C-alpha cells in the first residue's frame, strides 16, 4: 500500500482488519493529495448477499453488516477527499481485491470460512499475462454497479 502512487483499489465486504492501522486514514489522505486515485468498495450492509455470507460463516445474520458499518465509520473522514471514492456494492463477493498500481492481493474466499482464514494470491501485472487484468476487470465491473456511500439507501444505524 505504501508504494502505490497511481491507483489503489480495495474491494471487500468489510475489510475490518484495515481499521487496525490507526495511521491509515492519514496515510490515504496524504496519498490522495499527492495524486493517487483511491477507490473503496464495501458491501452494502443492508444487502441480502451480506446477510447470506454472514450466515454461511456461522457468525449470525447481522455480524458482517455490523463489521461493514464499523469499517465505513473508520473511513468516513476520507469521503470528502477529491481523489478518494467510497462506494457500496451488493454483489456476491467471491474474492476481496487489493490493488496497488501494478500489484494486487486477491483474497480468495472459501465457503464457510472468514476471509482471514482463506488463501491470498499476490499478483503482478505482466506484459502478455491476463490474470491480473481478469481481477482488475472484475473490480471495475463491481465498481460500475456500485452506489455512492452518501445516499439515502445507506443505513448506518440498523
Tab-separated table of C-alpha atoms in Angstrom:
chain	number	residue	atom	x	y	z
A	1	UNK	CA	0.000	0.000	0.000
A	2	UNK	CA	2.794	2.400	0.866
A	3	UNK	CA	4.351	2.147	-2.604
A	4	UNK	CA	1.127	2.741	-4.586
A	5	UNK	CA	1.350	6.081	-6.369
A	6	UNK	CA	-1.204	5.960	-9.184
A	7	UNK	CA	-4.023	3.587	-8.260
A	8	UNK	CA	-5.176	1.987	-5.037
A	9	UNK	CA	-8.369	-0.114	-5.197
A	10	UNK	CA	-9.973	-2.142	-2.415
A	11	UNK	CA	-12.975	-4.459	-2.856
A	12	UNK	CA	-14.256	-6.095	0.337
A	13	UNK	CA	-17.377	-6.649	2.328
A	14	UNK	CA	-15.848	-5.128	5.475
A	15	UNK	CA	-12.042	-5.324	5.403
A	16	UNK	CA	-12.209	-4.628	9.108
A	17	UNK	CA	-8.550	-5.557	9.623
A	18	UNK	CA	-7.649	-2.334	7.787
A	19	UNK	CA	-9.043	-0.313	10.689
A	20	UNK	CA	-6.383	-1.761	12.985
A	21	UNK	CA	-3.851	0.643	11.445
A	22	UNK	CA	-4.699	3.907	13.205
A	23	UNK	CA	-2.463	5.849	10.774
A	24	UNK	CA	-4.177	4.520	7.646
A	25	UNK	CA	-6.664	7.399	7.229
A	26	UNK	CA	-3.821	9.921	7.418
A	27	UNK	CA	-1.701	7.866	5.009
A	28	UNK	CA	-4.523	7.573	2.482
A	29	UNK	CA	-5.327	11.283	2.721
A	30	UNK	CA	-1.666	12.111	2.050
A	31	UNK	CA	-1.518	9.692	-0.874
A	32	UNK	CA	-4.693	11.095	-2.424
A	33	UNK	CA	-3.401	14.653	-2.168
A	34	UNK	CA	-0.188	13.525	-3.875
A	35	UNK	CA	-2.194	12.204	-6.843
A	36	UNK	CA	-3.048	8.591	-6.002
A	37	UNK	CA	-6.581	7.664	-7.090
A	38	UNK	CA	-8.188	5.605	-4.325
A	39	UNK	CA	-11.372	3.570	-4.702
A	40	UNK	CA	-13.054	1.644	-1.891
A	41	UNK	CA	-15.885	-0.810	-2.433
A	42	UNK	CA	-17.577	-2.002	0.753
A	43	UNK	CA	-20.506	-4.386	0.898
A	44	UNK	CA	-23.849	-2.718	1.369
A	45	UNK	CA	-24.679	-3.677	4.972
A	46	UNK	CA	-28.374	-3.924	4.043
A	47	UNK	CA	-27.873	-6.291	1.082
A	48	UNK	CA	-29.101	-9.872	1.072
A	49	UNK	CA	-25.677	-11.135	-0.053
A	50	UNK	CA	-24.032	-9.699	3.064
A	51	UNK	CA	-26.651	-11.380	5.259
A	52	UNK	CA	-26.151	-14.682	3.402
A	53	UNK	CA	-22.382	-14.533	3.765
A	54	UNK	CA	-22.718	-13.857	7.481
A	55	UNK	CA	-24.922	-16.937	7.869
A	56	UNK	CA	-22.552	-19.053	5.761
A	57	UNK	CA	-19.718	-18.162	8.117
A	58	UNK	CA	-21.900	-19.202	11.084
A	59	UNK	CA	-21.457	-15.847	12.817
A	60	UNK	CA	-25.087	-14.711	12.836
A	61	UNK	CA	-27.098	-12.855	10.196
A	62	UNK	CA	-26.015	-9.331	11.235
A	63	UNK	CA	-22.329	-9.850	12.075
A	64	UNK	CA	-20.818	-8.860	8.735
A	65	UNK	CA	-23.227	-5.917	8.376
A	66	UNK	CA	-22.001	-4.654	11.755
A	67	UNK	CA	-18.370	-5.073	10.636
A	68	UNK	CA	-19.115	-3.114	7.463
A	69	UNK	CA	-20.702	-0.277	9.416
A	70	UNK	CA	-17.659	-0.177	11.689
A	71	UNK	CA	-15.272	-0.015	8.711
A	72	UNK	CA	-17.339	2.681	6.998
A	73	UNK	CA	-17.256	4.834	10.124
A	74	UNK	CA	-13.465	4.475	10.232
A	75	UNK	CA	-13.049	5.567	6.590
A	76	UNK	CA	-15.833	8.192	6.621
A	77	UNK	CA	-13.367	11.099	7.200
A	78	UNK	CA	-11.923	10.333	3.731
A	79	UNK	CA	-15.262	10.724	1.927
A	80	UNK	CA	-14.623	14.412	1.153
A	81	UNK	CA	-11.184	13.893	-0.368
A	82	UNK	CA	-11.355	14.549	-4.135
A	83	UNK	CA	-9.177	11.583	-5.170
A	84	UNK	CA	-10.914	9.106	-2.815
A	85	UNK	CA	-14.201	7.493	-3.764
A	86	UNK	CA	-16.062	5.199	-1.373
A	87	UNK	CA	-18.963	3.122	-2.655
A	88	UNK	CA	-21.196	0.239	-1.607
A	89	UNK	CA	-21.834	-2.926	-3.597
A	90	UNK	CA	-24.403	-5.693	-3.317
A	91	UNK	CA	-22.519	-8.426	-5.165
A	92	UNK	CA	-21.760	-11.943	-4.085
A	93	UNK	CA	-18.132	-11.479	-3.105
A	94	UNK	CA	-16.023	-14.311	-4.491
A	95	UNK	CA	-12.720	-12.549	-3.789
A	96	UNK	CA	-11.538	-9.497	-1.927
A	97	UNK	CA	-9.245	-7.458	-4.136
A	98	UNK	CA	-6.493	-5.085	-3.024
A	99	UNK	CA	-4.804	-3.338	-5.960
A	100	UNK	CA	-1.687	-1.205	-5.578
A	101	UNK	CA	-0.694	0.102	-9.024
A	102	UNK	CA	0.646	-2.992	-10.845
A	103	UNK	CA	0.467	-5.334	-7.869
A	104	UNK	CA	-2.572	-6.961	-6.390
A	105	UNK	CA	-3.560	-9.165	-3.481
A	106	UNK	CA	-6.555	-11.409	-4.122
A	107	UNK	CA	-8.071	-12.956	-1.027
A	108	UNK	CA	-9.909	-15.995	-2.315
A	109	UNK	CA	-12.994	-16.823	-0.296
A	110	UNK	CA	-13.749	-20.323	0.921
A	111	UNK	CA	-17.337	-21.264	1.726
A	112	UNK	CA	-17.930	-21.334	5.468
A	113	UNK	CA	-14.660	-19.607	6.374
A	114	UNK	CA	-13.954	-15.993	7.225
A	115	UNK	CA	-11.800	-14.191	4.651
A	116	UNK	CA	-8.923	-14.052	7.140
A	117	UNK	CA	-8.782	-17.860	7.053
A	118	UNK	CA	-8.705	-18.106	3.249
A	119	UNK	CA	-5.728	-18.052	0.862
A	120	UNK	CA	-4.295	-14.843	-0.607
A	121	UNK	CA	-2.709	-14.628	-4.065
A	122	UNK	CA	-0.048	-11.998	-4.811
A	123	UNK	CA	-0.295	-10.962	-8.467
A	124	UNK	CA	1.834	-8.646	-10.582
A	125	UNK	CA	0.728	-7.132	-13.874
A	126	UNK	CA	2.913	-8.614	-16.603
A	127	UNK	CA	3.053	-7.956	-20.333
A	128	UNK	CA	1.313	-10.810	-22.084
A	129	UNK	CA	-0.352	-12.115	-18.926
A	130	UNK	CA	-4.051	-11.772	-18.266
A	131	UNK	CA	-4.655	-12.982	-14.700
A	132	UNK	CA	-4.041	-9.537	-13.177
A	133	UNK	CA	-6.326	-7.933	-15.771
A	134	UNK	CA	-9.033	-10.509	-15.084
A	135	UNK	CA	-9.231	-9.427	-11.439
A	136	UNK	CA	-8.858	-5.725	-12.330
A	137	UNK	CA	-11.785	-6.098	-14.754
A	138	UNK	CA	-13.779	-7.832	-12.024
A	139	UNK	CA	-13.168	-4.879	-9.710
A	140	UNK	CA	-14.265	-2.465	-12.443
A	141	UNK	CA	-17.466	-4.438	-13.098
A	142	UNK	CA	-18.434	-4.261	-9.412
A	143	UNK	CA	-17.479	-0.565	-9.394
A	144	UNK	CA	-19.825	0.156	-12.303
A	145	UNK	CA	-22.717	-1.475	-10.450
A	146	UNK	CA	-21.992	0.166	-7.079
A	147	UNK	CA	-23.645	3.088	-5.303
A	148	UNK	CA	-22.004	6.139	-3.721
A	149	UNK	CA	-21.625	5.874	0.035
A	150	UNK	CA	-23.511	9.076	0.805
A	151	UNK	CA	-27.013	8.110	-0.248
A	152	UNK	CA	-30.431	7.521	1.248
A	153	UNK	CA	-30.004	3.735	0.867
A	154	UNK	CA	-27.217	3.656	3.449
A	155	UNK	CA	-28.488	2.759	6.864
A	156	UNK	CA	-25.739	3.350	9.387
A	157	UNK	CA	-27.987	2.714	12.374
A	158	UNK	CA	-29.543	-0.703	11.703
